[in-house]
Amino acid sequence: MSQNGQERDRRFGTAILVGQFVMPRGTAFATHWHPDHQLLCSEKGLLRIRSEHGTWLLPPSLALWIPAHVPHATASEGDAVMRGVFIDPESCPHIGWRDPTVVAVTPLLHALVVHLDRTDLTPEARSRAEPVLLDELRPVPVTSVAAPEPRDPRARAVAEALRARPADGRALAAYGGQVGASARTLARLFVAETGLGFGQWRERLRMQAALPYLVEGLPVEAVARRVGYASASSFTAAFHRVVGVTPRQYFPR
């Protein structure tokens, strides 16, 4: 049973496919945990997963392995469809990931998830398929795109303005008169309260803003302009620097 008291739908051997959840824009599941490992993936759209370890935005090409008992919250970015696979920790001791880990959703992994969602599989067929699913889990070097919110009201006002207009390229000094703090004070607040320099924080924010556009299939050039980059190449370089892979690797076509 998970912390929120919901019974697991069904259990067949190693992998437990909880099912498919249609998540209209704005749907969210509050922080909770599970006694099993969870493989969380998007069948359609973009999912946002938050934990104390970071924030991840998952398109259908990526999934997140969430170890047992790790608190996390899940929300949809736009309309999405979520799938979840729950795995008994005792059945996969060879997977020693203690922190949430991003894995690639290969065609085989996707097919296995769909296959194990069937209710007419024999125990023998299921016991053959489940180990293959575990063998197909391959980490990818995608990092968290968290842009923590500052606590100080002056820095928070800057953060809110940039969330509303991520393409705004003004320096911190331009906000000083609006929020009542010097550029030096604001820079110090961002480092102290988010752990990031202002430039790093804004870059992460821009990547967060870019991902929904990318999942919709907008050209990289158009996405770059919407989030404040002069060219596709400069945006791609920033994306790789922040996320760990290129937009094409994150959203393979």
PDB file of N, CA, C and O in Angstrom, residues 61-116:
ATOM      1  N   SER A  61       9.745   9.658 -24.690  1.00  0.00           N
ATOM      2  CA  SER A  61      11.017   8.988 -24.980  1.00  0.00           C
ATOM      3  C   SER A  61      11.811   8.649 -23.721  1.00  0.00           C
ATOM      4  O   SER A  61      12.821   7.945 -23.805  1.00  0.00           O
ATOM      5  N   LEU A  62      11.363   9.137 -22.555  1.00  0.00           N
ATOM      6  CA  LEU A  62      12.102   8.921 -21.312  1.00  0.00           C
ATOM      7  C   LEU A  62      11.160   8.436 -20.215  1.00  0.00           C
ATOM      8  O   LEU A  62       9.966   8.735 -20.222  1.00  0.00           O
ATOM      9  N   ALA A  63      11.719   7.683 -19.270  1.00  0.00           N
ATOM     10  CA  ALA A  63      10.979   7.256 -18.087  1.00  0.00           C
ATOM     11  C   ALA A  63      11.843   7.517 -16.868  1.00  0.00           C
ATOM     12  O   ALA A  63      13.056   7.710 -16.975  1.00  0.00           O
ATOM     13  N   LEU A  64      11.208   7.531 -15.699  1.00  0.00           N
ATOM     14  CA  LEU A  64      11.947   7.762 -14.459  1.00  0.00           C
ATOM     15  C   LEU A  64      11.766   6.579 -13.530  1.00  0.00           C
ATOM     16  O   LEU A  64      10.635   6.196 -13.198  1.00  0.00           O
ATOM     17  N   TRP A  65      12.895   5.991 -13.134  1.00  0.00           N
ATOM     18  CA  TRP A  65      12.910   4.954 -12.120  1.00  0.00           C
ATOM     19  C   TRP A  65      12.902   5.643 -10.765  1.00  0.00           C
ATOM     20  O   TRP A  65      13.790   6.424 -10.443  1.00  0.00           O
ATOM     21  N   ILE A  66      11.877   5.373  -9.961  1.00  0.00           N
ATOM     22  CA  ILE A  66      11.755   5.967  -8.641  1.00  0.00           C
ATOM     23  C   ILE A  66      11.891   4.844  -7.620  1.00  0.00           C
ATOM     24  O   ILE A  66      11.022   3.963  -7.543  1.00  0.00           O
ATOM     25  N   PRO A  67      12.979   4.816  -6.853  1.00  0.00           N
ATOM     26  CA  PRO A  67      13.160   3.734  -5.881  1.00  0.00           C
ATOM     27  C   PRO A  67      12.036   3.688  -4.845  1.00  0.00           C
ATOM     28  O   PRO A  67      11.368   4.694  -4.576  1.00  0.00           O
ATOM     29  N   ALA A  68      11.835   2.526  -4.288  1.00  0.00           N
ATOM     30  CA  ALA A  68      10.816   2.353  -3.259  1.00  0.00           C
ATOM     31  C   ALA A  68      11.020   3.337  -2.111  1.00  0.00           C
ATOM     32  O   ALA A  68      12.155   3.643  -1.730  1.00  0.00           O
ATOM     33  N   HIS A  69       9.903   3.841  -1.602  1.00  0.00           N
ATOM     34  CA  HIS A  69       9.865   4.719  -0.429  1.00  0.00           C
ATOM     35  C   HIS A  69      10.400   6.129  -0.685  1.00  0.00           C
ATOM     36  O   HIS A  69      10.538   6.901   0.274  1.00  0.00           O
ATOM     37  N   VAL A  70      10.678   6.491  -1.930  1.00  0.00           N
ATOM     38  CA  VAL A  70      11.127   7.852  -2.231  1.00  0.00           C
ATOM     39  C   VAL A  70       9.898   8.736  -2.467  1.00  0.00           C
ATOM     40  O   VAL A  70       9.137   8.506  -3.414  1.00  0.00           O
ATOM     41  N   PRO A  71       9.664   9.746  -1.633  1.00  0.00           N
ATOM     42  CA  PRO A  71       8.508  10.628  -1.844  1.00  0.00           C
ATOM     43  C   PRO A  71       8.654  11.406  -3.148  1.00  0.00           C
ATOM     44  O   PRO A  71       9.740  11.891  -3.477  1.00  0.00           O
ATOM     45  N   HIS A  72       7.549  11.548  -3.861  1.00  0.00           N
ATOM     46  CA  HIS A  72       7.563  12.284  -5.125  1.00  0.00           C
ATOM     47  C   HIS A  72       6.154  12.777  -5.433  1.00  0.00           C
ATOM     48  O   HIS A  72       5.171  12.271  -4.903  1.00  0.00           O
ATOM     49  N   ALA A  73       6.076  13.777  -6.289  1.00  0.00           N
ATOM     50  CA  ALA A  73       4.807  14.318  -6.755  1.00  0.00           C
ATOM     51  C   ALA A  73       4.830  14.336  -8.275  1.00  0.00           C
ATOM     52  O   ALA A  73       5.875  14.550  -8.886  1.00  0.00           O
ATOM     53  N   THR A  74       3.678  14.103  -8.878  1.00  0.00           N
ATOM     54  CA  THR A  74       3.584  14.005 -10.335  1.00  0.00           C
ATOM     55  C   THR A  74       2.496  14.944 -10.842  1.00  0.00           C
ATOM     56  O   THR A  74       1.428  15.044 -10.234  1.00  0.00           O
ATOM     57  N   ALA A  75       2.772  15.625 -11.958  1.00  0.00           N
ATOM     58  CA  ALA A  75       1.785  16.517 -12.564  1.00  0.00           C
ATOM     59  C   ALA A  75       1.938  16.474 -14.068  1.00  0.00           C
ATOM     60  O   ALA A  75       2.984  16.089 -14.598  1.00  0.00           O
ATOM     61  N   SER A  76       0.875  16.851 -14.757  1.00  0.00           N
ATOM     62  CA  SER A  76       0.920  16.909 -16.215  1.00  0.00           C
ATOM     63  C   SER A  76       1.228  18.328 -16.664  1.00  0.00           C
ATOM     64  O   SER A  76       0.803  19.299 -16.052  1.00  0.00           O
ATOM     65  N   GLU A  77       2.013  18.414 -17.736  1.00  0.00           N
ATOM     66  CA  GLU A  77       2.260  19.692 -18.401  1.00  0.00           C
ATOM     67  C   GLU A  77       1.444  19.663 -19.688  1.00  0.00           C
ATOM     68  O   GLU A  77       1.841  19.066 -20.671  1.00  0.00           O
ATOM     69  N   GLY A  78       0.279  20.277 -19.662  1.00  0.00           N
ATOM     70  CA  GLY A  78      -0.640  20.090 -20.775  1.00  0.00           C
ATOM     71  C   GLY A  78      -1.364  18.769 -20.596  1.00  0.00           C
ATOM     72  O   GLY A  78      -1.382  18.164 -19.522  1.00  0.00           O
ATOM     73  N   ASP A  79      -2.001  18.291 -21.658  1.00  0.00           N
ATOM     74  CA  ASP A  79      -2.704  17.012 -21.605  1.00  0.00           C
ATOM     75  C   ASP A  79      -1.688  15.880 -21.727  1.00  0.00           C
ATOM     76  O   ASP A  79      -0.821  15.910 -22.599  1.00  0.00           O
ATOM     77  N   ALA A  80      -1.814  14.888 -20.862  1.00  0.00           N
ATOM     78  CA  ALA A  80      -0.852  13.785 -20.865  1.00  0.00           C
ATOM     79  C   ALA A  80      -1.553  12.478 -20.515  1.00  0.00           C
ATOM     80  O   ALA A  80      -2.680  12.465 -20.009  1.00  0.00           O
ATOM     81  N   VAL A  81      -0.856  11.385 -20.804  1.00  0.00           N
ATOM     82  CA  VAL A  81      -1.290  10.050 -20.400  1.00  0.00           C
ATOM     83  C   VAL A  81      -0.104   9.385 -19.723  1.00  0.00           C
ATOM     84  O   VAL A  81       0.985   9.324 -20.299  1.00  0.00           O
ATOM     85  N   MET A  82      -0.295   8.920 -18.510  1.00  0.00           N
ATOM     86  CA  MET A  82       0.790   8.337 -17.729  1.00  0.00           C
ATOM     87  C   MET A  82       0.622   6.832 -17.603  1.00  0.00           C
ATOM     88  O   MET A  82      -0.484   6.323 -17.451  1.00  0.00           O
ATOM     89  N   ARG A  83       1.742   6.115 -17.668  1.00  0.00           N
ATOM     90  CA  ARG A  83       1.777   4.690 -17.339  1.00  0.00           C
ATOM     91  C   ARG A  83       2.728   4.499 -16.164  1.00  0.00           C
ATOM     92  O   ARG A  83       3.706   5.227 -16.030  1.00  0.00           O
ATOM     93  N   GLY A  84       2.433   3.503 -15.332  1.00  0.00           N
ATOM     94  CA  GLY A  84       3.312   3.195 -14.222  1.00  0.00           C
ATOM     95  C   GLY A  84       3.522   1.703 -14.076  1.00  0.00           C
ATOM     96  O   GLY A  84       2.579   0.932 -14.185  1.00  0.00           O
ATOM     97  N   VAL A  85       4.749   1.306 -13.841  1.00  0.00           N
ATOM     98  CA  VAL A  85       5.083  -0.089 -13.570  1.00  0.00           C
ATOM     99  C   VAL A  85       5.673  -0.160 -12.169  1.00  0.00           C
ATOM    100  O   VAL A  85       6.627   0.554 -11.860  1.00  0.00           O
ATOM    101  N   PHE A  86       5.107  -0.991 -11.305  1.00  0.00           N
ATOM    102  CA  PHE A  86       5.617  -1.165  -9.957  1.00  0.00           C
ATOM    103  C   PHE A  86       6.353  -2.494  -9.879  1.00  0.00           C
ATOM    104  O   PHE A  86       5.846  -3.521 -10.347  1.00  0.00           O
ATOM    105  N   ILE A  87       7.532  -2.474  -9.280  1.00  0.00           N
ATOM    106  CA  ILE A  87       8.417  -3.636  -9.293  1.00  0.00           C
ATOM    107  C   ILE A  87       8.833  -3.979  -7.870  1.00  0.00           C
ATOM    108  O   ILE A  87       9.330  -3.121  -7.128  1.00  0.00           O
ATOM    109  N   ASP A  88       8.645  -5.214  -7.492  1.00  0.00           N
ATOM    110  CA  ASP A  88       9.012  -5.699  -6.166  1.00  0.00           C
ATOM    111  C   ASP A  88      10.520  -5.576  -5.979  1.00  0.00           C
ATOM    112  O   ASP A  88      11.289  -6.162  -6.726  1.00  0.00           O
ATOM    113  N   PRO A  89      10.991  -4.814  -4.983  1.00  0.00           N
ATOM    114  CA  PRO A  89      12.437  -4.648  -4.791  1.00  0.00           C
ATOM    115  C   PRO A  89      13.185  -5.958  -4.614  1.00  0.00           C
ATOM    116  O   PRO A  89      14.340  -6.081  -5.027  1.00  0.00           O
ATOM    117  N   GLU A  90      12.548  -6.968  -4.014  1.00  0.00           N
ATOM    118  CA  GLU A  90      13.232  -8.242  -3.799  1.00  0.00           C
ATOM    119  C   GLU A  90      13.454  -9.008  -5.094  1.00  0.00           C
ATOM    120  O   GLU A  90      14.266  -9.932  -5.136  1.00  0.00           O
ATOM    121  N   SER A  91      12.746  -8.631  -6.140  1.00  0.00           N
ATOM    122  CA  SER A  91      12.855  -9.342  -7.420  1.00  0.00           C
ATOM    123  C   SER A  91      13.917  -8.768  -8.335  1.00  0.00           C
ATOM    124  O   SER A  91      14.180  -9.333  -9.391  1.00  0.00           O
ATOM    125  N   CYS A  92      14.494  -7.620  -7.965  1.00  0.00           N
ATOM    126  CA  CYS A  92      15.506  -7.017  -8.835  1.00  0.00           C
ATOM    127  C   CYS A  92      16.641  -6.437  -8.001  1.00  0.00           C
ATOM    128  O   CYS A  92      16.929  -5.235  -8.091  1.00  0.00           O
ATOM    129  N   PRO A  93      17.299  -7.262  -7.175  1.00  0.00           N
ATOM    130  CA  PRO A  93      18.386  -6.723  -6.341  1.00  0.00           C
ATOM    131  C   PRO A  93      19.580  -6.226  -7.138  1.00  0.00           C
ATOM    132  O   PRO A  93      20.412  -5.482  -6.623  1.00  0.00           O
ATOM    133  N   HIS A  94      19.665  -6.627  -8.435  1.00  0.00           N
ATOM    134  CA  HIS A  94      20.792  -6.190  -9.260  1.00  0.00           C
ATOM    135  C   HIS A  94      20.671  -4.732  -9.669  1.00  0.00           C
ATOM    136  O   HIS A  94      21.625  -4.146 -10.159  1.00  0.00           O
ATOM    137  N   ILE A  95      19.489  -4.142  -9.502  1.00  0.00           N
ATOM    138  CA  ILE A  95      19.307  -2.722  -9.814  1.00  0.00           C
ATOM    139  C   ILE A  95      19.471  -1.948  -8.514  1.00  0.00           C
ATOM    140  O   ILE A  95      18.582  -1.931  -7.670  1.00  0.00           O
ATOM    141  N   GLY A  96      20.610  -1.314  -8.346  1.00  0.00           N
ATOM    142  CA  GLY A  96      20.940  -0.679  -7.087  1.00  0.00           C
ATOM    143  C   GLY A  96      20.804   0.829  -7.085  1.00  0.00           C
ATOM    144  O   GLY A  96      21.470   1.507  -6.294  1.00  0.00           O
ATOM    145  N   TRP A  97      19.957   1.382  -7.944  1.00  0.00           N
ATOM    146  CA  TRP A  97      19.792   2.833  -8.006  1.00  0.00           C
ATOM    147  C   TRP A  97      19.074   3.324  -6.752  1.00  0.00           C
ATOM    148  O   TRP A  97      17.911   2.983  -6.521  1.00  0.00           O
ATOM    149  N   ARG A  98      19.744   4.146  -5.968  1.00  0.00           N
ATOM    150  CA  ARG A  98      19.139   4.671  -4.749  1.00  0.00           C
ATOM    151  C   ARG A  98      18.388   5.975  -4.983  1.00  0.00           C
ATOM    152  O   ARG A  98      17.539   6.345  -4.182  1.00  0.00           O
ATOM    153  N   ASP A  99      18.749   6.674  -6.048  1.00  0.00           N
ATOM    154  CA  ASP A  99      18.104   7.941  -6.378  1.00  0.00           C
ATOM    155  C   ASP A  99      17.282   7.762  -7.650  1.00  0.00           C
ATOM    156  O   ASP A  99      17.522   6.846  -8.442  1.00  0.00           O
ATOM    157  N   PRO A 100      16.301   8.640  -7.889  1.00  0.00           N
ATOM    158  CA  PRO A 100      15.576   8.586  -9.158  1.00  0.00           C
ATOM    159  C   PRO A 100      16.542   8.636 -10.333  1.00  0.00           C
ATOM    160  O   PRO A 100      17.493   9.429 -10.346  1.00  0.00           O
ATOM    161  N   THR A 101      16.291   7.788 -11.316  1.00  0.00           N
ATOM    162  CA  THR A 101      17.199   7.633 -12.452  1.00  0.00           C
ATOM    163  C   THR A 101      16.404   7.643 -13.750  1.00  0.00           C
ATOM    164  O   THR A 101      15.428   6.894 -13.895  1.00  0.00           O
ATOM    165  N   VAL A 102      16.821   8.473 -14.697  1.00  0.00           N
ATOM    166  CA  VAL A 102      16.153   8.559 -15.988  1.00  0.00           C
ATOM    167  C   VAL A 102      16.635   7.426 -16.886  1.00  0.00           C
ATOM    168  O   VAL A 102      17.837   7.142 -16.956  1.00  0.00           O
ATOM    169  N   VAL A 103      15.709   6.773 -17.557  1.00  0.00           N
ATOM    170  CA  VAL A 103      16.048   5.698 -18.493  1.00  0.00           C
ATOM    171  C   VAL A 103      15.398   5.985 -19.841  1.00  0.00           C
ATOM    172  O   VAL A 103      14.406   6.709 -19.930  1.00  0.00           O
ATOM    173  N   ALA A 104      15.968   5.403 -20.872  1.00  0.00           N
ATOM    174  CA  ALA A 104      15.435   5.576 -22.222  1.00  0.00           C
ATOM    175  C   ALA A 104      14.264   4.629 -22.443  1.00  0.00           C
ATOM    176  O   ALA A 104      14.326   3.453 -22.077  1.00  0.00           O
ATOM    177  N   VAL A 105      13.205   5.142 -23.036  1.00  0.00           N
ATOM    178  CA  VAL A 105      12.078   4.291 -23.425  1.00  0.00           C
ATOM    179  C   VAL A 105      12.341   3.816 -24.853  1.00  0.00           C
ATOM    180  O   VAL A 105      11.970   4.467 -25.829  1.00  0.00           O
ATOM    181  N   THR A 106      13.023   2.698 -24.954  1.00  0.00           N
ATOM    182  CA  THR A 106      13.306   2.118 -26.258  1.00  0.00           C
ATOM    183  C   THR A 106      12.029   1.488 -26.804  1.00  0.00           C
ATOM    184  O   THR A 106      11.064   1.242 -26.063  1.00  0.00           O
ATOM    185  N   PRO A 107      11.980   1.215 -28.107  1.00  0.00           N
ATOM    186  CA  PRO A 107      10.796   0.527 -28.648  1.00  0.00           C
ATOM    187  C   PRO A 107      10.503  -0.782 -27.918  1.00  0.00           C
ATOM    188  O   PRO A 107       9.339  -1.128 -27.685  1.00  0.00           O
ATOM    189  N   LEU A 108      11.556  -1.521 -27.539  1.00  0.00           N
ATOM    190  CA  LEU A 108      11.339  -2.780 -26.836  1.00  0.00           C
ATOM    191  C   LEU A 108      10.761  -2.540 -25.448  1.00  0.00           C
ATOM    192  O   LEU A 108       9.827  -3.238 -25.019  1.00  0.00           O
ATOM    193  N   LEU A 109      11.298  -1.552 -24.705  1.00  0.00           N
ATOM    194  CA  LEU A 109      10.774  -1.281 -23.375  1.00  0.00           C
ATOM    195  C   LEU A 109       9.311  -0.856 -23.442  1.00  0.00           C
ATOM    196  O   LEU A 109       8.477  -1.309 -22.643  1.00  0.00           O
ATOM    197  N   HIS A 110       8.982  -0.003 -24.392  1.00  0.00           N
ATOM    198  CA  HIS A 110       7.585   0.423 -24.543  1.00  0.00           C
ATOM    199  C   HIS A 110       6.687  -0.768 -24.855  1.00  0.00           C
ATOM    200  O   HIS A 110       5.597  -0.919 -24.275  1.00  0.00           O
ATOM    201  N   ALA A 111       7.142  -1.634 -25.745  1.00  0.00           N
ATOM    202  CA  ALA A 111       6.342  -2.807 -26.104  1.00  0.00           C
ATOM    203  C   ALA A 111       6.142  -3.726 -24.907  1.00  0.00           C
ATOM    204  O   ALA A 111       5.054  -4.302 -24.728  1.00  0.00           O
ATOM    205  N   LEU A 112       7.157  -3.852 -24.066  1.00  0.00           N
ATOM    206  CA  LEU A 112       7.040  -4.706 -22.887  1.00  0.00           C
ATOM    207  C   LEU A 112       6.046  -4.133 -21.882  1.00  0.00           C
ATOM    208  O   LEU A 112       5.268  -4.874 -21.268  1.00  0.00           O
ATOM    209  N   VAL A 113       6.070  -2.823 -21.700  1.00  0.00           N
ATOM    210  CA  VAL A 113       5.115  -2.193 -20.786  1.00  0.00           C
ATOM    211  C   VAL A 113       3.693  -2.433 -21.276  1.00  0.00           C
ATOM    212  O   VAL A 113       2.796  -2.801 -20.511  1.00  0.00           O
ATOM    213  N   VAL A 114       3.458  -2.232 -22.564  1.00  0.00           N
ATOM    214  CA  VAL A 114       2.128  -2.465 -23.132  1.00  0.00           C
ATOM    215  C   VAL A 114       1.752  -3.950 -23.000  1.00  0.00           C
ATOM    216  O   VAL A 114       0.617  -4.298 -22.643  1.00  0.00           O
ATOM    217  N   HIS A 115       2.721  -4.825 -23.267  1.00  0.00           N
ATOM    218  CA  HIS A 115       2.482  -6.271 -23.186  1.00  0.00           C
ATOM    219  C   HIS A 115       2.082  -6.675 -21.766  1.00  0.00           C
ATOM    220  O   HIS A 115       1.119  -7.442 -21.574  1.00  0.00           O
ATOM    221  N   LEU A 116       2.773  -6.146 -20.768  1.00  0.00           N
ATOM    222  CA  LEU A 116       2.487  -6.521 -19.391  1.00  0.00           C
ATOM    223  C   LEU A 116       1.238  -5.852 -18.831  1.00  0.00           C
ATOM    224  O   LEU A 116       0.808  -6.167 -17.721  1.00  0.00           O
TER     225      LEU A 116
END
